[in-house]
Each structure stands twice: as structure tokens, then as C-alpha cells.
């Protein structure tokens, strides 16, 4: 399965060196085998009264040069390329393995991809929970939910014997067609950074090294290994890099993964500005920087720019690194620092003191969390004429149409793909995986008295006939996305838009449920009564959708991304794809590659700068289809009584409807004119549970960092003096409360 994933995406990746290719072609070099299990840790570094830094220093002193080098690189593609039989001894399988040093009790590093759950479990007969997407987590705007998400993944990693996660994707939704948006947390740096930070902190509390990725500006998949992103420092620091800054600082993550692309002329994994200057110096990151898989391009340049670990091979950080240290090209002090950082992260989360205790995972708990998370993250986008919730007692017939809703719900693809429990729900769908959580069955369970019939939607006439004969039509639509490719457009693929329009014309009570990795366009929006954005809702997604349709769950989620009406409204209406090879450029193909891959670099100018998402729509005065921060409920809320100071905002939120619910309150600030940013930014948010008629007073702290601009001349953050405008409400385009405060020098 993983091999298929890789093969399918190869034309878009640089992730195959000749060694990896040799594996693909079945001429694998013998995998190194590593000695017996690590000894029980012993030595002065086992003194728990010492700090992680002190303990790491003691270990560094005890290591030989060869042992140090061996801790800084991977040992091949393992499971990702060859399957279980190609694994080094003791490797559990999954993305990466680095043997420890038995004589000193240094544990093996067992890394697993875990963006939305632990991947690659089934091939080894293990279990892990496929959670709703990371973009769904962001739709909760709920740090407690993000913690629960992180704890579950951490616990399931531990249960399986892994001690390092490769999740934590946080690249901003600058390009809404990015195939990996489902692994990320939307378009706002403060929302994305806060939630990823909370998730990683909770994951690390399970004794697992966390990871935040892909650092940085890896905002599209097309040509990801060859694209040189051109963007200004202020724009970066206030957008994508701010998300990383918040997540790194909040979580104390042990690792950050640098990305495939180049930024302002240098590969991210050998970019001194990004790695040394910003991440290590300015953010104070104490952990280690790990390369994305085959994203290391040099030895001395990368090591001296701040890269600490090459994965998953040893092309640059194996014998080449040893030579570079011996020749002085990489100072020994730098090598020691690289090793120190790895060991420090291991001590900090307890890998020496409290290694994973493999055990039977609590499957029931996993399923429960998956369902609860889905319920909190499905966004109600439209609900005309009180179409929802459905009252089961009054409905005689329901048409369920399309998107394999009889079988399951869609999952995202690539290295974030979690094996479907029980296998792919849709036979023959290849790499497109569906979790066995049938919306049809779940709807039937909610409406036992109604006739609930299914039509696959492949023949619009049949679907229309069923819709006509039913009280209500629920049309499921999908947009599969995954690593390695971007969506070709914002449109739903195939004839799904036409299907929705045809069904809507046949039945005035049409409800659409969207399963997508990010924003999609909805040309039929005015013709349907209700729309739910379910994202890729995980292994209990069908049940969660039904719970919302029938009102057992009152929806509370809000969009962490803007939905454009059409591509024409995006900063880059046409996505910047890698240009095709020029005549005679075959020589630039990857050596030995059976595919023609254009290795020519190309530039993307992110000239929208920090105007990502809603900031773009606000600054350009464009109307999105659905704005950032938007989402409906089955009840209504009112806001009143705003009081502002530079440090705090206080206001009241009241549930003015008849159902209990939870409201996400959003606080935006517009900086003084002198800041040169005449558009608002999110500066605080919270989620408040309210019974019917109940009202609560909310006080939120304002973090001065979130009110600041990045001053390139001073190379630092600056709180501009003057008047700040504050707006509070339930969506970036519905902010009834307004106030101001001043900050004087
Ligand atoms: C992805 C990473 C992932 C790694 C290991 C790469 O292709 O970009 O996100 O962690 O593979 O599977």
C-alpha cells in the first residue's frame, strides 16, 4: 500500500535517491542489521535530578565519533519501500528507524507517521484509530479537543512501541488546492499554531517525541521538491512562521521537520535563515531538526545551517558527515550539538526513564474519541427553512445519494493515511481509502420508521427518480486529496456538481454532505437547503454525520479556512505548477529513474505575502462563499457588553435559542495605521457551552505578540503605538461588537 502511494506520487517527489530506487526496482542492497536489544540504561545520565540538557551532555561525552554519526541519519526506506521483510532488526516498521547504542542504553528511535492517527498498523497486525483530519481538529477551535486528539495518538503510538511521531502538520492554507490541507490546520497562524501546540504537548505527555512540520512554506504539493518559494521576511514571520513559532513554543516539541521546497534560494533543510536564525535562535527551539524524507541535499552546508538529522537515508549524514567533521568543514562542536539535541529530546519526554510499554490498545476508547471529535468538527454551512435537524418522526422516506455513502466515509491519502479498520470499505478503489462507517446505516438507525433508500449517484436520472419519490434527499459528495498532488481545481471531481443540481431540482429538501480535505466550490449553493462540511471525518464519521443531521448533536464547528466562490478570487487563480521539461532537458532527469522527472527548479512568488485567507478577502474587498470562522448551530447566540484594554477583552455571550449549544467566540484586532496592515487579524478565541437562555461573561487575554508586527529593519517584533480596533463575534464577517484601546509608547 505504501509502496503504491510512493510510486503513484513519484513524478512529484524528489524522495527517491538511487538507493530508494534500487528498492523500488527490487534490487535492494542488503539492509543493515543491528545487534541485540538495548541494554537497560545505566550511567550518570540516569540521574533524574539533572536537567535533560545536563543528561544529554553526559551521554555525548561517552559516545565515539561513529556512534554519534549513527544517531544522526536513517537506515533506509524500510517498510515505506520494501515491506516488513526489508526492515532492520528491531525496527517496528513505518517511516523511520535509528538504532540506539546498546552499550550506553540509548533507545532505538522508532518513528511513525501519525498526522491523523498512527499509520501502517494493519500490515503488522496492529490497531490504531483513524481520526478526523487535522483540518477538522482546527474546525473545533478547541484546545481541549486538540489535547484529546494528541493524547490518543500519543497513547496509540506508545501501545505499538513507537517513541516518535511525525505528525503535527501546520503549513498554512495559502493554496486551497494543496493536496495536504487535510493534514494541516487552516489559514490562520494563531489558530493553527495554538491547536497544533496543544496537540503536540499532549502527545509528548504520553512519553513520545513530537514533531511539527513541514518547515517551511511547503504550501503546495505541485513540484514540491523543486519549487523555490519567494517571500519577504515580514510576510513569512507574520504568517506561516508565526504558526510554527506558536506551536513550537507551546508544545516544547522535540523535533521539527524541514520541508522539501526551497525558500528564497536555499533548500529549507539547508536554509540558515530558517533553521539557525529563526527556529533555533529566535524561537529558542531546543530540539532537533529532522529532514523530510530525502529532503537533505548537502552535508556541511546543511549541518552548518542547522539540520540535525537526515532521513531516511545516510547519503549526506553518514560517512560524508564523518569526513566533514574530520576535515573540520563541520566543527566537532556542531556535531556534538546535533547529537545533544537528539538526546535532549529523548530525555525530555522520558524515553530513557519510561520507554513505551507495548500493550493492547483500547480500541473502544479510540472509536469513542473518533466519534466525539467528528461531532465537534463537522461544520454546518447552510440551513435554510430550518431544514435541519431532521425530525425522524415526521419523515417517511429519505434518499441517500452518492459518494459510497452505503459503505463508508473518505480518508485523505499519502503518508497521513491511516489504515481503514477492517480494510477499505470500497473494494477496487485503489489508493483512495474509505473508512467503514456507513452514513446510510447510521441514518437508518436514526430513522427506524422511515424508508431510507440508497442510490450511488452514478446515473443522475436514477438519483433524481429516487429523490423525487422521497421526503428528503441527502447527497454525499467528495473530493479525494492526498500527498504528492494538488487538487486540479476547487470543483468537486466528476459529475458531482451536476448531480447535486439535478437532485436539488427534483427535491426542495436537499441536504449536501461534503467530504473534502479543504475548501471546494459550490455552484449549486442557492438551490439546496442545507450543507454540512464533514472534511474526512474518520472512522466514526458516518455516525457523527447522522448525529448532526438528526439533532442528537448540535453543530458547533467553524471554518478554519475561507471558501472561495471560484478560483478567480484566489491570490493565484491558476496554481503555479512545475513547468514541463524543456527540449533536451532529459539529462536533468534523476539518475536511473525510470520516469522522466523534470528536476529544474522554478519560482513561486508568494506576492500576497501575509495576506493569507481571510486577510486577502478583507484587504481586496472580495466576498467569499463562506468566510473564515463561519459555522451555524441549531441555536442562536447574541453578543453584548464589550470592554477592552490592551491586555484583555471582556464580553457577554447569550444562547438566544431553544437548544443547548457551544459557541466559538472570535476576537479580531486591526492595528494602528502606522502598522501598514489595514485589515483585521484573529487575536483570541474560545468555545463556550451555553444552555438555552443562558448567558456567560467571557474574558480573554490579549497576547502582545499577536498584536505586533515583524519589523524587518530591527529584525524583531514591534508593538506599534496608536489606536487598536477590536471586533468580536461569531465569524470573521459577523462581528457585532466593536471597541478600541490605545497603546502608547
Ligand atoms: C512526507 C512527510 C512524512 C515522510 C515519511 C514524506 O513524504 O512529506 O510528511 O513524514 O514522508 O513518511
XYZ file of C-alpha atoms and ligand atoms in Angstrom:
757
model
C 0.000 0.000 0.000
C 2.722 2.438 0.954
C 4.790 1.399 -1.990
C 1.812 2.187 -4.166
C 1.480 5.552 -2.519
C 5.079 6.311 -3.297
C 5.024 5.001 -6.824
C 1.931 6.973 -7.616
C 3.421 10.160 -6.356
C 6.965 9.638 -7.607
C 6.698 12.063 -10.503
C 6.057 14.782 -7.969
C 8.639 13.856 -5.430
C 12.336 14.008 -5.055
C 12.053 11.350 -2.419
C 13.992 8.773 -4.237
C 17.687 8.588 -4.309
C 19.344 5.828 -6.251
C 19.210 3.645 -3.122
C 15.484 4.124 -2.776
C 15.052 3.499 -6.471
C 17.041 0.326 -6.182
C 14.499 -0.810 -3.628
C 11.584 0.088 -5.897
C 13.175 -1.858 -8.691
C 13.696 -4.848 -6.478
C 17.485 -4.717 -6.324
C 17.652 -3.746 -2.706
C 21.041 -3.548 -1.117
C 21.211 -5.736 1.989
C 19.705 -3.836 4.910
C 21.977 -3.326 7.815
C 21.085 -5.484 10.776
C 21.577 -4.152 14.239
C 22.635 -6.010 17.360
C 20.522 -7.244 20.244
C 18.079 -5.188 22.269
C 19.439 -2.112 24.010
C 20.834 -2.664 27.471
C 18.992 -1.265 30.407
C 20.027 2.371 30.648
C 22.858 2.897 33.121
C 25.367 5.667 33.709
C 25.473 9.053 35.382
C 22.903 10.414 32.887
C 20.240 8.280 34.570
C 20.227 10.720 37.491
C 16.743 12.213 37.206
C 17.648 15.251 39.269
C 19.713 16.516 36.335
C 18.114 18.504 33.503
C 17.566 16.975 30.081
C 20.435 19.164 28.799
C 22.832 18.006 31.513
C 21.918 14.389 30.941
C 22.346 14.725 27.178
C 25.789 16.302 27.662
C 26.908 13.368 29.796
C 25.878 10.903 27.078
C 27.563 12.935 24.321
C 30.830 12.693 26.267
C 30.568 8.912 26.362
C 29.993 8.428 22.612
C 32.554 7.621 19.941
C 32.575 9.574 16.675
C 30.986 6.652 14.798
C 28.267 6.293 17.416
C 27.487 9.998 17.174
C 27.185 9.866 13.397
C 24.940 6.795 13.615
C 22.426 8.724 15.720
C 22.007 11.374 13.025
C 20.766 9.514 9.979
C 18.184 6.966 8.938
C 18.713 3.455 7.713
C 16.673 3.235 4.571
C 13.129 3.293 3.451
C 12.213 0.168 5.404
C 8.512 -0.503 5.443
C 7.819 2.514 3.248
C 9.545 0.897 0.303
C 10.115 -2.751 0.886
C 7.603 -4.161 3.327
C 8.235 -5.844 6.655
C 10.898 -8.227 5.304
C 13.215 -5.338 4.477
C 13.321 -3.929 7.979
C 16.467 -3.666 10.034
C 16.320 -5.911 13.070
C 14.296 -4.317 15.898
C 12.702 -1.759 13.570
C 8.965 -1.784 14.113
C 8.249 -0.697 10.587
C 6.843 2.650 9.499
C 8.607 5.751 8.312
C 11.910 5.753 10.152
C 14.245 3.844 12.416
C 17.515 4.818 14.070
C 19.209 2.181 16.226
C 20.236 3.247 19.698
C 23.547 2.493 21.370
C 23.047 -0.630 23.490
C 26.281 -0.203 25.451
C 25.015 3.119 26.829
C 21.351 2.208 26.952
C 20.389 4.765 24.280
C 16.990 3.665 22.963
C 16.207 2.990 19.320
C 14.211 5.780 17.697
C 11.062 4.287 16.223
C 9.260 6.896 14.137
C 5.746 6.626 12.806
C 3.744 8.919 10.596
C 0.796 9.986 12.703
C -0.906 13.073 11.265
C -4.451 11.830 11.931
C -3.667 8.566 13.713
C -0.823 6.030 13.670
C -0.170 4.801 10.129
C 0.905 1.387 8.796
C -0.625 -0.568 11.623
C -2.529 -3.254 9.805
C 0.393 -4.673 7.874
C 1.909 -5.608 11.228
C -1.374 -6.806 12.677
C -1.749 -3.807 14.941
C -4.642 -1.423 15.554
C -4.839 2.360 15.509
C -7.733 4.801 15.312
C -8.291 6.774 12.102
C -9.277 10.185 13.473
C -10.947 13.014 11.553
C -8.470 15.168 9.620
C -6.248 17.793 11.207
C -8.249 20.483 9.390
C -11.250 19.072 11.242
C -9.396 19.427 14.541
C -8.848 23.072 13.624
C -12.584 23.457 12.948
C -13.233 22.753 16.625
C -11.272 25.861 17.697
C -10.984 23.901 20.912
C -7.674 23.366 22.685
C -9.180 20.649 24.902
C -10.221 18.702 21.839
C -6.746 19.181 20.319
C -5.283 17.780 23.548
C -7.554 14.772 23.384
C -6.540 14.241 19.745
C -2.842 14.395 20.699
C -3.216 12.166 23.754
C -4.958 9.487 21.745
C -2.307 9.456 19.025
C 0.459 9.500 21.641
C -1.112 6.628 23.563
C -1.594 4.549 20.428
C 1.993 5.183 19.312
C 3.150 4.023 22.714
C 0.911 0.964 22.664
C 2.595 -0.076 19.439
C 6.118 0.578 20.697
C 6.843 3.765 18.738
C 8.536 6.628 20.514
C 8.411 9.398 17.941
C 5.557 10.924 15.952
C 5.842 12.510 12.527
C 2.505 14.333 12.709
C 1.951 17.982 13.533
C 1.424 19.488 10.052
C 0.908 23.208 10.206
C 1.618 24.721 6.768
C -0.989 27.422 6.244
C -3.778 27.065 3.693
C -2.257 29.646 1.401
C -3.158 27.467 -1.584
C -6.634 25.983 -1.025
C -5.967 23.322 -3.661
C -2.959 21.959 -1.728
C -3.406 18.178 -1.558
C -2.224 18.077 2.057
C -4.513 20.722 3.518
C -6.364 17.957 5.356
C -3.172 17.283 7.353
C -2.846 20.959 8.269
C -4.800 23.371 10.443
C -6.170 26.048 8.195
C -5.172 29.540 7.161
C -4.671 31.439 10.403
C -1.311 31.253 12.200
C -2.710 31.804 15.682
C -5.471 29.214 15.383
C -3.212 26.656 13.669
C -0.256 27.250 15.993
C -2.335 27.131 19.166
C -4.090 23.887 18.262
C -1.002 22.110 16.929
C 0.877 23.251 20.024
C -1.807 21.864 22.350
C -1.941 18.599 20.419
C 1.826 18.075 20.435
C 2.131 18.929 24.118
C -0.488 16.309 24.944
C 1.176 13.785 22.651
C 4.556 14.375 24.298
C 2.942 13.908 27.719
C 2.456 10.280 26.652
C 6.245 9.921 26.525
C 6.549 10.312 22.760
C 8.773 12.771 20.868
C 6.563 15.198 18.966
C 7.140 16.769 15.589
C 5.880 19.912 13.890
C 6.167 20.011 10.084
C 6.857 20.890 7.210
C 9.134 23.824 7.939
C 8.547 25.950 5.966
C 6.383 27.458 3.224
C 5.550 23.977 1.888
C 2.137 25.284 0.939
C 1.599 23.264 -2.232
C 2.447 19.767 -3.399
C 2.957 20.516 -7.092
C 6.688 20.458 -7.742
C 7.304 20.433 -4.013
C 10.928 19.335 -4.263
C 11.853 21.850 -6.933
C 9.846 24.908 -6.100
C 11.674 27.955 -4.798
C 9.247 29.999 -2.732
C 9.994 33.694 -2.900
C 8.511 35.594 0.005
C 9.523 38.508 2.203
C 10.676 38.091 5.790
C 7.894 40.130 7.362
C 5.286 38.243 5.364
C 6.737 34.899 6.464
C 7.180 35.831 10.081
C 3.584 37.066 10.388
C 2.043 34.129 8.524
C 3.464 30.609 8.179
C 6.431 31.095 10.505
C 4.200 32.555 13.219
C 2.192 29.331 13.203
C 5.416 27.373 13.746
C 6.601 29.794 16.405
C 3.432 29.394 18.447
C 3.284 25.612 18.063
C 6.976 25.132 18.880
C 6.819 27.332 21.959
C 3.504 25.960 23.276
C 4.410 22.322 22.837
C 8.137 22.174 23.553
C 8.156 19.748 20.636
C 11.215 17.513 20.459
C 11.505 17.745 16.682
C 10.682 19.963 13.732
C 10.737 18.557 10.198
C 12.163 20.771 7.458
C 10.414 20.624 4.112
C 11.201 19.630 0.523
C 10.996 23.056 -1.102
C 13.447 25.912 -1.354
C 12.800 29.252 0.320
C 14.378 32.380 -1.140
C 17.031 30.370 -2.951
C 18.045 27.733 -0.395
C 16.504 24.345 0.291
C 14.523 24.507 3.520
C 16.753 21.784 5.005
C 19.920 23.823 4.427
C 18.469 27.263 4.949
C 20.482 29.099 7.571
C 17.871 31.804 7.975
C 15.020 29.382 8.604
C 16.875 26.829 10.711
C 19.563 28.611 12.682
C 18.398 32.189 12.773
C 14.651 31.826 13.138
C 13.847 28.394 14.534
C 16.797 27.844 16.847
C 17.749 31.382 17.788
C 14.557 33.429 17.649
C 12.059 30.717 18.617
C 14.501 29.201 21.108
C 13.836 25.699 19.757
C 15.867 23.224 21.801
C 15.026 20.010 19.962
C 16.381 18.584 16.700
C 15.598 19.390 13.094
C 14.861 16.307 11.029
C 14.744 16.421 7.238
C 11.673 15.392 5.340
C 12.232 12.100 3.576
C 15.081 12.676 1.081
C 14.943 16.431 1.557
C 18.614 16.634 2.604
C 20.803 17.986 -0.202
C 24.236 18.528 1.310
C 26.489 17.668 4.215
C 28.443 20.670 5.514
C 26.017 23.278 4.226
C 23.020 21.534 5.786
C 24.731 20.675 9.079
C 26.132 24.164 9.484
C 22.772 25.719 8.565
C 21.126 23.847 11.441
C 19.889 20.495 10.113
C 20.450 17.841 12.797
C 19.234 14.616 11.233
C 18.948 13.209 7.705
C 16.042 10.886 6.983
C 15.533 8.230 5.928
C 18.943 7.573 4.389
C 22.584 8.251 5.127
C 23.674 9.856 1.840
C 24.791 13.145 3.437
C 24.889 12.498 7.176
C 26.590 9.066 7.154
C 30.224 8.641 6.131
C 30.130 12.028 4.358
C 29.383 13.733 7.672
C 32.190 11.834 9.381
C 34.607 13.050 6.694
C 33.331 16.606 7.015
C 33.916 16.506 10.764
C 37.383 15.041 10.345
C 38.297 17.730 7.834
C 36.867 20.448 10.056
C 34.238 21.501 7.500
C 31.675 20.706 10.156
C 33.129 21.614 13.561
C 33.104 18.857 16.177
C 31.236 21.239 18.457
C 28.445 21.408 15.873
C 28.343 17.617 15.602
C 28.116 17.377 19.390
C 25.303 19.892 19.347
C 23.391 17.825 16.781
C 23.689 14.728 18.967
C 22.919 16.739 22.099
C 19.661 17.947 20.570
C 18.502 14.432 19.709
C 19.365 13.090 23.164
C 17.876 16.099 24.896
C 14.525 15.466 23.201
C 14.723 11.813 24.242
C 15.389 12.696 27.886
C 12.800 15.485 27.900
C 9.854 13.181 27.126
C 11.178 10.234 29.122
C 12.474 7.790 26.525
C 15.276 6.726 28.871
C 13.224 6.678 32.073
C 9.866 5.497 30.849
C 10.129 3.728 27.474
C 6.951 2.637 25.648
C 5.218 -0.306 27.284
C 3.635 -2.148 24.400
C 0.123 -3.292 25.133
C -3.280 -3.981 23.630
C -4.697 -0.623 22.551
C -8.029 0.481 23.921
C -9.950 0.212 20.676
C -13.249 1.213 22.263
C -11.777 4.415 23.636
C -10.314 5.169 20.206
C -13.676 4.785 18.489
C -15.364 6.933 21.107
C -12.816 9.732 20.687
C -13.061 9.494 16.888
C -16.828 9.963 17.030
C -16.723 12.786 19.566
C -14.058 14.620 17.570
C -16.078 14.243 14.357
C -19.191 15.594 16.088
C -17.276 18.680 17.237
C -15.639 19.319 13.868
C -18.345 18.959 11.204
C -19.363 22.452 10.090
C -22.971 23.386 9.304
C -22.621 25.807 6.379
C -26.212 26.360 5.345
C -29.574 25.611 6.934
C -32.389 27.338 5.061
C -36.004 26.993 6.206
C -34.939 25.118 9.344
C -34.228 22.086 7.135
C -32.069 20.602 9.857
C -32.247 18.915 12.230
C -34.439 16.261 10.668
C -37.368 15.149 12.806
C -37.349 11.385 12.340
C -40.968 11.029 13.440
C -42.266 13.253 10.607
C -40.247 11.777 7.763
C -41.499 8.813 5.776
C -38.753 8.485 3.203
C -35.139 9.572 2.830
C -32.993 9.316 -0.303
C -29.298 8.858 0.454
C -27.285 9.523 -2.684
C -23.683 9.312 -3.835
C -20.118 9.087 -2.565
C -20.310 5.432 -1.460
C -22.457 6.551 1.479
C -23.729 2.972 1.714
C -20.205 1.780 2.550
C -18.233 4.451 4.351
C -16.540 7.829 4.500
C -13.483 9.110 2.649
C -9.971 9.333 4.066
C -7.068 11.544 2.962
C -4.158 9.921 1.112
C -0.361 9.722 1.378
C 1.830 9.457 4.452
C -1.039 10.654 6.645
C -3.251 7.757 5.534
C -4.332 5.605 8.474
C -5.267 2.035 7.598
C -9.014 1.544 7.470
C -10.233 -0.722 10.265
C -11.385 -3.887 8.566
C -9.914 -2.794 5.240
C -11.024 -0.368 2.562
C -14.813 -0.053 2.648
C -14.926 0.380 -1.124
C -13.403 -2.542 -2.942
C -11.363 -1.694 -6.015
C -10.898 1.977 -5.167
C -7.112 1.570 -5.145
C -5.278 4.192 -3.164
C -8.467 6.085 -2.360
C -9.424 4.684 1.013
C -12.840 4.700 2.648
C -13.414 4.018 6.324
C -16.133 1.531 7.215
C -18.526 3.960 8.767
C -21.614 3.850 6.600
C -23.706 7.057 6.703
C -26.574 5.071 5.193
C -26.636 2.612 8.098
C -26.291 5.403 10.629
C -29.174 7.341 9.044
C -31.331 4.207 9.056
C -30.597 3.760 12.745
C -31.772 7.320 13.460
C -34.979 6.974 11.430
C -36.195 3.426 12.013
C -39.724 4.297 10.870
C -38.695 5.790 7.540
C -37.889 4.152 4.231
C -34.222 5.007 3.684
C -33.039 4.091 0.181
C -29.612 4.463 -1.414
C -28.606 5.442 -4.917
C -24.916 5.538 -5.881
C -25.389 8.740 -7.909
C -23.603 7.359 -10.937
C -26.740 7.719 -13.068
C -28.256 11.137 -12.375
C -31.653 10.038 -13.723
C -31.914 7.205 -11.200
C -30.825 9.524 -8.384
C -33.387 12.118 -9.443
C -36.153 9.494 -9.555
C -35.323 8.387 -6.004
C -35.081 11.996 -4.790
C -38.475 12.793 -6.319
C -40.076 9.880 -4.512
C -38.577 10.835 -1.127
C -39.410 13.417 1.539
C -35.770 14.417 1.917
C -32.643 13.902 -0.217
C -29.203 13.733 1.379
C -26.498 13.923 -1.289
C -22.970 12.962 -0.263
C -20.169 14.439 -2.387
C -16.410 14.137 -2.086
C -13.070 15.459 -3.179
C -10.231 12.964 -2.619
C -6.859 14.606 -1.935
C -3.534 13.396 -0.671
C 0.193 13.862 -0.559
C 2.088 14.367 -3.801
C -0.611 16.119 -5.814
C -2.788 19.159 -5.503
C -6.458 19.193 -6.411
C -6.702 20.352 -10.038
C -9.369 22.886 -9.065
C -11.794 23.802 -6.314
C -14.554 21.886 -8.108
C -15.800 18.530 -6.959
C -14.412 15.938 -9.359
C -16.517 14.051 -11.877
C -20.157 14.926 -12.368
C -20.940 15.589 -8.718
C -21.890 19.263 -9.149
C -24.354 18.280 -11.864
C -25.698 15.504 -9.630
C -26.383 17.921 -6.768
C -28.088 20.394 -9.093
C -30.271 17.675 -10.611
C -31.297 16.285 -7.217
C -31.963 19.784 -5.870
C -34.235 20.486 -8.833
C -36.165 17.290 -8.053
C -36.455 17.682 -4.287
C -36.834 21.004 -2.415
C -35.491 19.370 0.754
C -31.987 18.623 -0.450
C -29.113 18.421 2.019
C -25.495 18.123 0.861
C -22.735 16.493 2.925
C -19.240 17.330 1.664
C -16.245 15.092 2.382
C -13.169 17.063 1.351
C -9.656 17.866 2.512
C -10.138 21.608 2.148
C -12.353 24.241 0.569
C -14.411 23.336 -2.510
C -16.644 25.472 -4.705
C -20.431 25.024 -4.589
C -22.075 26.299 -7.757
C -25.379 24.795 -6.548
C -25.370 26.527 -3.150
C -28.517 28.607 -3.789
C -30.518 25.550 -4.820
C -30.040 23.336 -1.761
C -31.466 23.816 1.708
C -28.593 22.600 3.857
C -24.881 21.863 3.626
C -22.536 20.110 6.055
C -18.743 20.215 5.602
C -17.656 16.913 7.122
C -13.971 17.018 5.979
C -12.521 13.488 6.055
C -14.415 12.580 9.214
C -12.532 9.468 10.375
C -13.600 6.005 11.317
C -16.867 7.081 13.021
C -17.669 9.833 10.543
C -20.908 8.256 9.286
C -22.323 8.068 12.808
C -21.274 11.647 13.561
C -22.898 12.977 10.381
C -26.142 11.185 11.264
C -25.976 12.534 14.823
C -25.870 16.077 13.440
C -28.496 15.510 10.724
C -30.999 14.322 13.332
C -30.073 16.859 16.022
C -28.643 14.497 18.637
C -25.595 16.684 18.290
C -25.861 20.449 17.929
C -23.137 21.523 15.491
C -20.567 23.946 16.895
C -17.599 23.826 14.498
C -16.441 26.797 12.449
C -14.325 27.069 9.316
C -10.558 27.390 9.815
C -10.315 28.348 6.115
C -12.149 30.675 3.747
C -14.157 29.062 0.969
C -13.749 30.911 -2.335
C -16.638 31.241 -4.749
C -14.314 30.454 -7.645
C -10.588 30.237 -8.349
C -10.773 33.758 -9.813
C -10.943 35.137 -6.255
C -7.719 33.458 -5.102
C -4.383 35.302 -4.897
C -3.149 32.925 -7.623
C -6.169 31.906 -9.702
C -4.075 29.445 -11.676
C -1.977 27.253 -9.466
C 1.726 27.505 -10.130
C 2.671 24.114 -11.447
C 6.145 22.954 -12.251
C 6.928 23.908 -15.853
C 7.341 20.942 -18.216
C 10.900 19.917 -19.179
C 12.481 21.967 -21.922
C 13.715 20.321 -25.074
C 16.900 18.347 -24.430
C 16.493 18.567 -20.670
C 16.386 14.812 -20.269
C 19.924 14.979 -18.861
C 18.439 16.653 -15.848
C 16.279 13.667 -15.091
C 17.027 11.844 -11.884
C 19.843 9.372 -12.457
C 18.488 5.905 -13.044
C 14.874 6.986 -12.786
C 12.519 5.010 -14.978
C 10.281 8.079 -15.037
C 11.078 11.352 -16.672
C 11.197 13.841 -13.887
C 11.979 17.418 -14.508
C 14.410 18.437 -11.828
C 14.523 22.052 -12.896
C 13.787 24.484 -10.148
C 11.070 27.025 -10.573
C 9.995 30.035 -8.593
C 6.718 30.861 -6.967
C 6.373 34.380 -5.789
C 4.005 34.470 -2.824
C 3.337 38.106 -3.579
C 0.163 38.071 -1.493
C 2.677 37.948 1.377
C 0.939 37.818 4.717
C -2.489 38.199 3.117
C -3.381 34.568 3.625
C -7.042 33.522 3.607
C -9.460 35.998 5.168
C -6.817 38.727 5.240
C -6.730 38.513 1.430
C -10.524 38.675 1.098
C -10.728 41.592 3.542
C -7.859 43.567 2.014
C -9.157 43.052 -1.530
C -12.787 43.546 -0.549
C -13.887 40.234 -2.023
C -16.859 38.228 -0.864
C -16.024 34.584 -0.129
C -18.559 31.788 -0.484
C -18.132 31.137 3.246
C -15.812 33.235 5.411
C -13.151 32.118 7.856
C -14.588 31.472 11.303
C -18.096 30.810 9.978
C -20.370 27.964 11.052
C -24.017 27.598 12.064
C -25.715 25.961 15.015
C -29.257 24.746 15.737
C -29.490 27.548 18.251
C -28.562 31.237 18.042
C -26.261 33.444 20.091
C -26.051 37.122 20.836
C -23.043 39.181 21.884
C -23.019 42.264 24.113
C -21.135 44.404 26.609
C -17.635 44.636 25.112
C -14.931 46.105 27.336
C -11.388 46.396 26.038
C -7.956 47.100 27.452
C -4.607 46.419 25.780
C -4.370 43.288 27.925
C -7.911 41.893 27.906
C -11.305 41.864 26.270
C -14.491 41.079 28.181
C -17.935 40.483 26.680
C -21.158 38.518 27.165
C -22.429 35.685 25.004
C -26.031 34.514 25.314
C -27.773 31.457 23.901
C -30.924 33.047 22.468
C -32.420 29.846 21.048
C -34.091 26.724 22.372
C -31.264 24.203 22.352
C -28.105 23.824 24.371
C -25.047 24.549 22.283
C -21.446 25.688 22.212
C -20.425 28.958 20.586
C -16.950 29.741 19.311
C -16.322 33.430 20.033
C -13.701 35.182 17.918
C -11.761 38.348 18.702
C -10.080 40.297 15.902
C -7.875 43.367 16.050
C -6.957 45.921 13.428
C -3.630 47.584 14.149
C -2.955 51.347 14.141
C -2.465 52.878 10.706
C 1.280 53.160 11.218
C 1.497 49.354 11.175
C 0.603 49.357 7.485
C -1.865 46.488 7.831
C -5.343 47.880 7.306
C -7.078 44.536 7.760
C -8.020 42.580 10.840
C -6.297 39.576 12.345
C -7.552 36.941 14.763
C -6.034 37.585 18.186
C -8.068 35.423 20.588
C -10.838 32.832 20.600
C -12.680 30.492 22.912
C -15.522 27.997 22.912
C -18.388 28.491 25.387
C -21.115 25.962 26.272
C -24.497 27.559 26.911
C -27.907 26.210 27.880
C -30.985 27.794 26.278
C -31.345 31.335 27.610
C -28.049 31.148 29.471
C -25.518 33.919 29.175
C -21.873 33.963 30.227
C -19.285 36.629 30.673
C -16.080 35.854 28.801
C -12.681 37.401 29.474
C -9.842 36.691 27.087
C -6.235 37.798 27.444
C -4.627 39.611 24.552
C -1.112 38.408 23.847
C 1.066 41.412 22.868
C 2.938 39.188 20.408
C -0.300 38.610 18.491
C -0.834 42.370 18.279
C 2.665 43.010 16.948
C 4.213 43.358 13.513
C 7.572 41.999 12.451
C 9.963 44.852 11.797
C 12.487 43.696 9.200
C 14.871 46.580 9.829
C 15.083 45.801 13.526
C 14.770 42.052 12.881
C 12.268 41.826 15.706
C 8.658 42.161 16.766
C 7.227 45.582 17.411
C 4.076 46.717 19.143
C 3.069 49.784 17.171
C 1.817 52.748 19.195
C -1.655 54.065 18.463
C -5.279 53.024 18.441
C -6.275 49.386 18.026
C -9.771 48.483 16.808
C -11.291 45.350 18.324
C -14.166 43.349 16.830
C -15.873 40.403 18.478
C -18.429 37.917 17.209
C -19.121 34.515 15.760
C -17.464 34.727 12.327
C -14.810 36.868 10.620
C -17.661 38.510 8.670
C -20.156 38.811 11.517
C -18.632 40.824 14.327
C -21.328 42.778 16.177
C -19.125 44.125 18.977
C -16.677 46.909 18.333
C -14.292 48.703 20.644
C -10.864 50.289 20.751
C -7.867 50.618 23.007
C -4.657 52.595 22.800
C -1.113 51.526 23.228
C 1.241 54.416 23.894
C 4.964 54.296 23.882
C 6.209 13.377 3.917
C 6.356 13.512 5.418
C 6.400 12.139 6.041
C 7.539 11.343 5.418
C 7.666 9.957 5.972
C 7.238 12.447 3.325
O 6.901 12.178 2.002
O 6.304 14.645 3.315
O 5.283 14.250 5.912
O 6.552 12.245 7.428
O 7.299 11.240 4.014
O 6.652 9.141 5.538
